[in-house]
Amino acid sequence: MKTIPSTLAEARARDAADPLAHARDRFALPPGIYLDGNSLGARPRATPAHVAEVVDRQWGESLVAGWNRHDWIGLPARLGARIAPLIGAAPDEVIVTDSVSVNLFKLIAAALMAAPAGRTKILTEPGNFPTDLYIAQGVAALRPGTILRTLPVDAIAAAIDESTALVMLTHVHYRTARMLDVEALTAAAQAKGAVILWDLSHSTGAVTLDLNAARVDLAVGCGYKYLNGGPGAPGFLYVAERHQARLVSPLTGWFGHQDAFAFSDDYVPAPGISRFLCGTPPIIAMAALEAGLATFDGIAIADVVAKSRALSDLLIARIEALCGDALTLASPRDADRRGSHISFAHEDAYALTQALIAQDITGDFRAPDLFRLGLTPLYLGFADVWRAAETIGELVRTRGWDRPEFRKRAKVT
Ligand SMILES: *Cc1c(COP(=O)(O)O)cnc(C)c1O
């Protein structure tokens, strides 16, 4: 293992030797240091031209013929197949569609609808990402008799029993970056006859995932975080091949029909993963996601993971050295148990975040007290992290964040 750089010169030397250094040119980055790619990935250089090609030439010239001529109809499956190797899935187990929230709804409901009699319980953890909890609450309200139980994550495995239909967990926690053991928890659910649904929103494109090796049943993930698909990019869902004929989407839209263009009156689900489509796919948004996925072309995910860990270790070491007790690490110190962002608790994390943004260093705030920094190996270097830590250290030392203008809350944090 390489040691953590202890001078700016050493950080620069790591950048010079970095096998991913070339990937930075794939992005159009404004001045400053962007540490929020875990919330919204940076904009790939190729996105405007690719979207313009779809709008100007494909839509402009082909009009409705574009569905066939440019295979727009096949885009959800094509993009799914490109995500598959990033998560250890087969190409026909992944499809790009809808938002993460809608995909959660479809898979939670599908799992409950297919559960044997008596399996009525959903298990998840309190403090899971809000939309995951809200959608589970919504599905439970639609299905009288469903029990939604939240338990501290360490107590989940022991609580799975013959009344459990579904275990729903987020792999990398959005607040702390705590990473769960996919293989162990999947095996625990399956040993008791339950199905597991993993939310990979903060994982895909940043950490090692092998859904097939872990025999994962179901998963959802996000297109606009580490996959760089642009604000509101469509999400994806994964259904293990062995479940595809068994599970039916509760949103029985025509794009999930086995023959949408037969225009028949009765719904018959398509045979494979495309039964989880619902309505007409947003082709322009998907084109932007296609450009986002292309930023991973020729990149070994193992290199991404190794660099993410090294950047994170450097950030933690520098911030702790410069800030002392003013910031408290809220993420696991052990890289094996951590995703690709780092959170610190601070007495006024909101003001500190705003003060940093005023110096062109973008992190974000998560209520009530966390200040969160995302490490995106494709476009961040060791010297960036070094400089960001220096600025944070200076702000903390001088209490430069302690000013009224940094306390004014915006709608989106
Ligand atoms: C970002 C994120 C989502 C986003 O859901 P949308 O429907 O795309 O808004 C869902 N779950 C988790 C865990 C996330 O991190």
Coordinates of C-alpha atoms and ligand atoms in Angstrom, one line a residue:
M1 CA 0.0 0.0 0.0
K2 CA 1.2 3.5 -0.9
T3 CA 1.7 5.8 2.0
I4 CA -0.4 9.0 2.4
P5 CA 1.4 12.0 0.8
S6 CA 2.7 14.3 3.6
T7 CA 3.7 17.3 1.5
L8 CA 2.1 19.1 -1.5
A9 CA 5.1 18.0 -3.5
E10 CA 4.3 14.4 -2.7
A11 CA 0.7 14.9 -3.6
R12 CA 1.7 16.3 -6.9
A13 CA 4.0 13.3 -7.5
R14 CA 1.0 11.0 -6.9
D15 CA -0.9 12.9 -9.5
A16 CA 2.0 12.6 -12.0
A17 CA 2.0 8.8 -11.5
D18 CA -1.8 8.4 -11.4
P19 CA -3.1 5.9 -14.1
L20 CA -6.5 7.8 -14.1
A21 CA -5.0 11.3 -14.5
H22 CA -6.0 11.4 -18.2
A23 CA -9.7 11.0 -17.3
R24 CA -9.9 14.5 -16.0
D25 CA -9.9 15.8 -19.6
R26 CA -13.2 14.0 -20.1
F27 CA -14.8 16.7 -17.9
A28 CA -15.5 20.4 -18.3
L29 CA -14.8 21.7 -14.8
P30 CA -15.3 25.3 -13.7
P31 CA -12.5 26.9 -11.6
G32 CA -12.3 25.6 -8.1
I33 CA -12.4 22.2 -6.5
Y34 CA -15.5 20.1 -6.9
L35 CA -16.1 17.8 -4.0
D36 CA -19.8 17.1 -4.6
G37 CA -19.7 14.5 -7.5
N38 CA -21.5 12.2 -5.1
S39 CA -24.5 14.5 -5.3
L40 CA -24.3 15.6 -8.9
G41 CA -21.5 14.4 -11.1
A42 CA -19.5 16.9 -13.1
R43 CA -20.4 17.6 -16.7
P44 CA -18.6 15.5 -19.3
R45 CA -17.0 17.5 -22.1
A46 CA -18.8 15.3 -24.6
T47 CA -22.3 15.8 -23.3
P48 CA -23.3 19.0 -25.2
A49 CA -22.2 17.7 -28.6
H50 CA -23.8 14.3 -27.9
V51 CA -27.1 15.8 -26.8
A52 CA -27.0 18.2 -29.7
E53 CA -26.5 15.3 -32.1
V54 CA -29.6 13.6 -30.7
V55 CA -31.7 16.8 -30.8
D56 CA -30.4 18.4 -34.0
R57 CA -29.8 15.4 -36.2
Q58 CA -31.6 12.5 -34.8
W59 CA -34.8 14.2 -33.7
G60 CA -34.5 17.1 -36.1
E61 CA -34.0 15.1 -39.3
S62 CA -35.5 11.7 -38.5
L63 CA -38.5 12.9 -36.5
V64 CA -40.6 9.9 -35.4
A65 CA -38.5 7.5 -37.6
G66 CA -35.7 8.0 -35.0
W67 CA -37.3 5.4 -32.7
N68 CA -36.1 2.8 -35.3
R69 CA -33.4 4.5 -37.2
H70 CA -31.4 5.5 -34.2
D71 CA -32.7 2.7 -32.0
W72 CA -34.1 5.1 -29.4
I73 CA -36.4 2.2 -28.4
G74 CA -33.4 0.1 -27.4
L75 CA -31.7 2.9 -25.4
P76 CA -32.9 1.8 -21.9
A77 CA -31.5 -1.7 -22.5
R78 CA -28.3 -0.5 -24.2
L79 CA -27.5 1.9 -21.3
G80 CA -28.4 -0.9 -18.8
A81 CA -25.9 -3.2 -20.5
R82 CA -23.2 -0.5 -20.1
I83 CA -23.9 -0.1 -16.4
A84 CA -23.9 -3.9 -15.9
P85 CA -20.1 -4.4 -15.7
L86 CA -19.8 -1.6 -13.2
I87 CA -22.0 -3.5 -10.8
G88 CA -21.1 -7.2 -11.6
A89 CA -24.3 -8.0 -13.4
A90 CA -25.2 -9.6 -16.8
P91 CA -26.1 -7.1 -19.5
D92 CA -29.7 -8.2 -19.6
E93 CA -30.2 -7.8 -15.9
V94 CA -30.0 -4.0 -15.9
I95 CA -32.2 -1.4 -17.5
V96 CA -32.2 2.4 -17.4
T97 CA -35.6 3.9 -16.6
D98 CA -37.5 6.3 -14.4
S99 CA -36.1 7.8 -11.2
V100 CA -34.5 5.9 -8.3
S101 CA -37.7 6.6 -6.3
V102 CA -40.0 5.1 -9.0
N103 CA -37.7 2.1 -9.5
L104 CA -37.8 1.5 -5.7
F105 CA -41.6 1.6 -5.9
K106 CA -41.7 -0.9 -8.7
L107 CA -39.3 -3.4 -7.1
I108 CA -40.6 -3.1 -3.5
A109 CA -44.2 -3.7 -4.8
A110 CA -43.1 -6.5 -7.2
A111 CA -41.3 -8.3 -4.4
L112 CA -44.4 -8.0 -2.1
M113 CA -46.8 -9.1 -4.8
A114 CA -44.7 -12.2 -5.4
A115 CA -44.0 -13.1 -1.8
P116 CA -45.6 -16.3 -0.4
A117 CA -48.6 -16.0 1.9
G118 CA -47.5 -15.0 5.4
R119 CA -44.5 -13.0 4.2
T120 CA -45.7 -9.5 4.8
K121 CA -42.8 -7.7 6.4
I122 CA -40.3 -5.2 4.9
L123 CA -37.2 -4.7 7.0
T124 CA -35.0 -1.6 6.6
E125 CA -33.0 0.8 8.8
P126 CA -34.0 4.1 10.4
G127 CA -32.2 6.9 8.8
N128 CA -32.1 5.2 5.4
F129 CA -32.2 7.7 2.5
P130 CA -35.6 9.5 2.9
T131 CA -37.1 8.5 -0.5
D132 CA -36.4 4.8 0.2
L133 CA -38.4 5.1 3.5
Y134 CA -41.1 7.2 2.0
I135 CA -41.6 4.9 -1.0
A136 CA -41.7 1.8 1.3
Q137 CA -44.3 3.6 3.4
G138 CA -46.4 4.3 0.3
V139 CA -46.2 0.7 -0.9
A140 CA -47.2 -0.5 2.6
A141 CA -50.2 1.8 2.6
L142 CA -51.4 0.4 -0.7
R143 CA -51.1 -3.2 0.6
P144 CA -53.0 -3.6 3.9
G145 CA -51.3 -6.1 6.1
T146 CA -47.8 -5.0 5.1
I147 CA -45.6 -4.3 8.1
L148 CA -42.7 -1.9 7.6
R149 CA -40.1 -2.3 10.4
T150 CA -37.0 -0.2 10.8
L151 CA -34.1 -1.6 12.9
P152 CA -30.5 -0.5 13.5
V153 CA -28.5 -2.1 10.7
D154 CA -26.6 -4.4 13.0
A155 CA -29.8 -5.9 14.2
I156 CA -31.3 -6.5 10.7
A157 CA -29.7 -10.0 10.0
A158 CA -31.0 -11.4 13.2
A159 CA -34.5 -10.0 12.7
I160 CA -35.1 -11.7 9.3
D161 CA -37.6 -14.5 9.7
E162 CA -40.3 -16.4 7.9
S163 CA -42.6 -13.4 7.9
T164 CA -40.0 -11.3 6.0
A165 CA -40.8 -10.6 2.4
L166 CA -38.2 -8.0 1.7
V167 CA -35.0 -6.6 3.2
M168 CA -34.3 -3.1 1.7
L169 CA -30.9 -1.5 2.4
T170 CA -28.7 1.2 1.0
H171 CA -25.2 0.0 0.3
V172 CA -23.3 3.2 1.0
H173 CA -25.1 5.5 3.4
Y174 CA -25.6 9.0 2.1
R175 CA -24.7 10.7 5.4
T176 CA -21.7 8.8 6.7
A177 CA -20.6 6.8 3.6
R178 CA -20.8 3.7 5.8
M179 CA -20.7 0.7 3.4
L180 CA -22.5 -2.5 4.2
D181 CA -21.5 -6.1 3.4
V182 CA -23.6 -7.0 0.4
E183 CA -22.6 -10.6 0.3
A184 CA -23.3 -11.3 4.0
L185 CA -26.6 -9.5 4.2
T186 CA -27.8 -11.0 1.0
A187 CA -27.0 -14.5 2.2
A188 CA -28.7 -13.7 5.6
A189 CA -31.9 -12.6 3.8
Q190 CA -31.9 -15.6 1.4
A191 CA -31.2 -18.1 4.2
K192 CA -34.6 -17.2 5.7
G193 CA -36.3 -17.2 2.3
A194 CA -36.5 -13.4 2.0
V195 CA -35.6 -11.2 -1.0
I196 CA -33.1 -8.4 -0.7
L197 CA -33.2 -5.0 -2.5
W198 CA -30.0 -2.9 -2.5
D199 CA -30.0 0.8 -3.2
L200 CA -26.7 1.5 -5.0
S201 CA -27.1 5.2 -5.5
H202 CA -24.0 6.2 -3.7
S203 CA -22.0 3.1 -4.8
T204 CA -22.2 2.7 -8.6
G205 CA -19.1 4.0 -10.3
A206 CA -17.3 4.5 -7.0
V207 CA -16.9 1.2 -5.2
T208 CA -16.4 -2.5 -6.0
L209 CA -19.7 -4.2 -6.7
D210 CA -20.3 -7.8 -7.8
L211 CA -24.1 -8.4 -7.6
N212 CA -23.9 -11.8 -9.4
A213 CA -21.2 -13.1 -7.1
A214 CA -23.2 -12.1 -4.1
R215 CA -26.4 -13.5 -5.7
V216 CA -28.2 -10.2 -5.1
D217 CA -31.9 -10.4 -6.0
L218 CA -32.8 -6.7 -6.7
A219 CA -31.1 -3.4 -6.9
V220 CA -31.7 0.2 -8.0
G221 CA -29.1 3.0 -8.7
C222 CA -28.7 6.6 -9.7
G223 CA -27.6 8.1 -13.0
Y224 CA -26.6 11.6 -11.9
K225 CA -24.1 10.9 -9.1
Y226 CA -20.9 9.0 -9.9
L227 CA -22.3 8.2 -13.4
N228 CA -22.3 11.8 -14.5
G229 CA -25.6 11.7 -16.3
G230 CA -26.7 15.3 -15.5
P231 CA -29.3 16.7 -13.1
G232 CA -32.3 14.4 -12.9
A233 CA -30.7 11.7 -15.1
P234 CA -32.8 8.5 -15.2
G235 CA -31.9 5.8 -12.7
F236 CA -31.5 2.1 -13.3
L237 CA -32.8 -1.1 -11.9
Y238 CA -31.4 -4.6 -11.7
V239 CA -33.4 -7.8 -11.4
A240 CA -31.4 -11.1 -11.2
E241 CA -32.2 -13.3 -14.2
R242 CA -33.7 -16.0 -12.0
H243 CA -36.4 -13.5 -10.8
Q244 CA -37.3 -11.9 -14.1
A245 CA -40.1 -14.2 -15.1
R246 CA -41.5 -14.3 -11.6
L247 CA -41.7 -10.6 -10.7
V248 CA -44.2 -8.2 -12.3
S249 CA -44.0 -4.4 -12.2
P250 CA -47.0 -2.8 -10.4
L251 CA -46.7 0.1 -13.0
T252 CA -48.0 -1.9 -15.9
G253 CA -47.3 0.7 -18.6
W254 CA -47.2 0.0 -22.3
F255 CA -43.4 0.0 -22.6
G256 CA -43.3 -3.0 -20.3
H257 CA -45.7 -4.9 -22.4
Q258 CA -44.5 -7.9 -24.4
D259 CA -45.6 -6.2 -27.7
A260 CA -46.3 -2.5 -27.0
F261 CA -47.0 -1.8 -30.7
A262 CA -49.7 -4.5 -31.0
F263 CA -51.9 -2.0 -29.1
S264 CA -53.9 -4.8 -27.5
D265 CA -56.3 -4.1 -24.5
D266 CA -54.8 -6.5 -22.1
Y267 CA -51.4 -6.1 -20.3
V268 CA -49.0 -9.0 -20.8
P269 CA -45.5 -8.4 -19.3
A270 CA -42.5 -8.6 -21.6
P271 CA -40.4 -11.7 -21.0
G272 CA -37.2 -10.1 -19.6
I273 CA -36.0 -7.0 -17.8
S274 CA -37.9 -4.7 -20.1
R275 CA -41.1 -5.6 -18.2
F276 CA -39.9 -3.0 -15.7
L277 CA -40.1 -0.2 -18.1
C278 CA -43.3 1.9 -17.8
G279 CA -43.8 4.8 -20.2
T280 CA -41.9 6.3 -23.2
P281 CA -38.2 6.8 -22.2
P282 CA -36.8 10.3 -22.1
I283 CA -34.4 10.0 -25.0
I284 CA -32.7 13.4 -24.5
A285 CA -32.0 12.8 -20.8
M286 CA -30.8 9.3 -21.8
A287 CA -28.4 10.7 -24.3
A288 CA -26.9 12.8 -21.6
L289 CA -26.5 9.7 -19.4
E290 CA -24.9 7.9 -22.3
A291 CA -22.2 10.6 -22.4
G292 CA -21.9 10.3 -18.6
L293 CA -21.3 6.5 -18.9
A294 CA -18.8 7.1 -21.6
T295 CA -16.5 8.7 -19.0
F296 CA -15.9 5.2 -17.7
D297 CA -14.8 3.8 -21.1
G298 CA -11.5 2.0 -20.8
I299 CA -11.3 2.6 -17.1
A300 CA -10.8 -0.3 -14.7
I301 CA -13.1 0.1 -11.7
A302 CA -10.3 -1.3 -9.5
D303 CA -8.3 1.8 -10.3
V304 CA -11.2 4.0 -9.5
V305 CA -11.7 2.3 -6.1
A306 CA -8.0 2.3 -5.3
K307 CA -7.8 6.1 -6.0
S308 CA -11.0 6.8 -4.1
R309 CA -9.5 5.2 -1.0
A310 CA -6.2 7.0 -1.4
L311 CA -7.9 10.4 -1.9
S312 CA -10.2 9.8 1.1
D313 CA -7.3 8.8 3.3
L314 CA -5.4 11.9 2.4
L315 CA -8.4 14.1 3.0
I316 CA -9.0 12.6 6.4
A317 CA -5.4 12.8 7.4
R318 CA -5.0 16.5 6.3
I319 CA -8.3 17.7 7.8
E320 CA -7.5 16.0 11.1
A321 CA -4.0 17.4 11.2
L322 CA -5.2 21.0 10.4
C323 CA -8.6 21.2 12.2
G324 CA -8.0 19.2 15.4
D325 CA -11.2 18.9 17.5
A326 CA -13.2 21.4 15.5
L327 CA -14.2 18.7 13.1
T328 CA -15.1 15.1 14.0
L329 CA -14.9 12.3 11.5
A330 CA -18.4 10.9 11.0
S331 CA -17.4 8.3 8.3
P332 CA -15.7 4.9 9.0
R333 CA -12.0 5.2 9.3
D334 CA -11.6 1.8 7.7
A335 CA -11.6 2.2 3.9
D336 CA -13.1 -1.3 3.6
R337 CA -16.3 -0.1 5.3
R338 CA -16.5 3.3 3.5
G339 CA -17.9 4.5 0.2
S340 CA -16.4 7.5 -1.7
H341 CA -17.3 10.5 0.4
I342 CA -16.2 11.7 3.8
S343 CA -18.4 13.4 6.4
F344 CA -17.4 15.5 9.4
A345 CA -19.5 16.8 12.2
H346 CA -19.0 20.5 12.9
E347 CA -20.7 23.0 15.2
D348 CA -22.1 24.9 12.2
A349 CA -21.7 22.6 9.2
Y350 CA -24.0 24.7 7.1
A351 CA -22.0 27.9 7.5
L352 CA -18.7 26.1 7.0
T353 CA -20.1 24.6 3.8
Q354 CA -21.2 28.0 2.5
A355 CA -17.9 29.6 3.5
L356 CA -16.1 27.0 1.5
I357 CA -18.4 27.4 -1.5
A358 CA -17.6 31.1 -1.4
Q359 CA -13.9 30.1 -2.0
D360 CA -14.9 27.8 -5.0
I361 CA -14.6 24.6 -3.0
T362 CA -17.9 22.8 -3.3
G363 CA -19.0 20.2 -0.7
D364 CA -22.4 19.9 0.8
F365 CA -24.3 20.0 4.1
R366 CA -26.5 17.3 5.5
A367 CA -28.7 18.3 8.4
P368 CA -28.3 18.6 11.2
D369 CA -24.5 18.8 11.6
L370 CA -22.6 17.1 8.8
F371 CA -20.3 18.6 6.2
R372 CA -19.8 16.2 3.4
L373 CA -17.0 15.9 0.7
G374 CA -17.2 13.6 -2.3
L375 CA -14.2 12.1 -3.9
T376 CA -14.5 11.4 -7.6
P377 CA -11.4 9.7 -8.9
L378 CA -12.1 10.4 -12.5
Y379 CA -11.7 14.2 -12.1
L380 CA -10.0 14.9 -8.8
G381 CA -6.4 14.7 -7.9
F382 CA -4.2 14.5 -4.8
A383 CA -3.1 18.1 -5.1
D384 CA -6.8 19.2 -5.3
V385 CA -7.5 17.3 -2.1
W386 CA -4.4 18.9 -0.5
R387 CA -5.5 22.4 -1.4
A388 CA -9.1 21.8 -0.3
A389 CA -7.9 20.6 3.1
E390 CA -5.7 23.7 3.4
T391 CA -8.6 26.0 2.8
I392 CA -10.8 24.1 5.2
G393 CA -8.1 24.2 7.8
E394 CA -7.7 28.0 7.4
L395 CA -11.4 28.6 7.6
V396 CA -11.7 26.5 10.8
R397 CA -8.6 28.1 12.4
T398 CA -9.8 31.7 11.8
R399 CA -13.5 30.9 12.2
G400 CA -13.9 32.5 8.8
W401 CA -17.2 30.6 8.4
D402 CA -18.7 32.4 11.5
R403 CA -20.5 35.2 9.6
P404 CA -24.2 35.9 9.1
E405 CA -24.1 35.6 5.3
F406 CA -23.0 32.0 5.5
R407 CA -26.1 31.1 7.6
K408 CA -28.7 32.1 5.1
R409 CA -30.4 28.8 4.1
A410 CA -31.0 28.0 0.5
K411 CA -33.8 25.7 -0.7
V412 CA -31.4 23.0 -1.8
T413 CA -28.5 22.1 0.5
Ligands
LIG1 C1 -29.6 10.0 -4.6 C2 -30.4 8.9 -4.0 C3 -31.7 8.7 -4.4 C4 -32.3 9.6 -5.4 O1 -33.6 9.3 -5.7 P1 -34.3 10.1 -6.9 O2 -35.6 9.4 -7.1 O3 -33.4 10.0 -8.1 O4 -34.5 11.5 -6.5 C5 -32.3 7.6 -3.8 N1 -31.7 6.8 -2.9 C6 -30.5 7.1 -2.5 C7 -29.8 6.2 -1.4 C8 -29.8 8.1 -3.0 O5 -28.5 8.4 -2.5

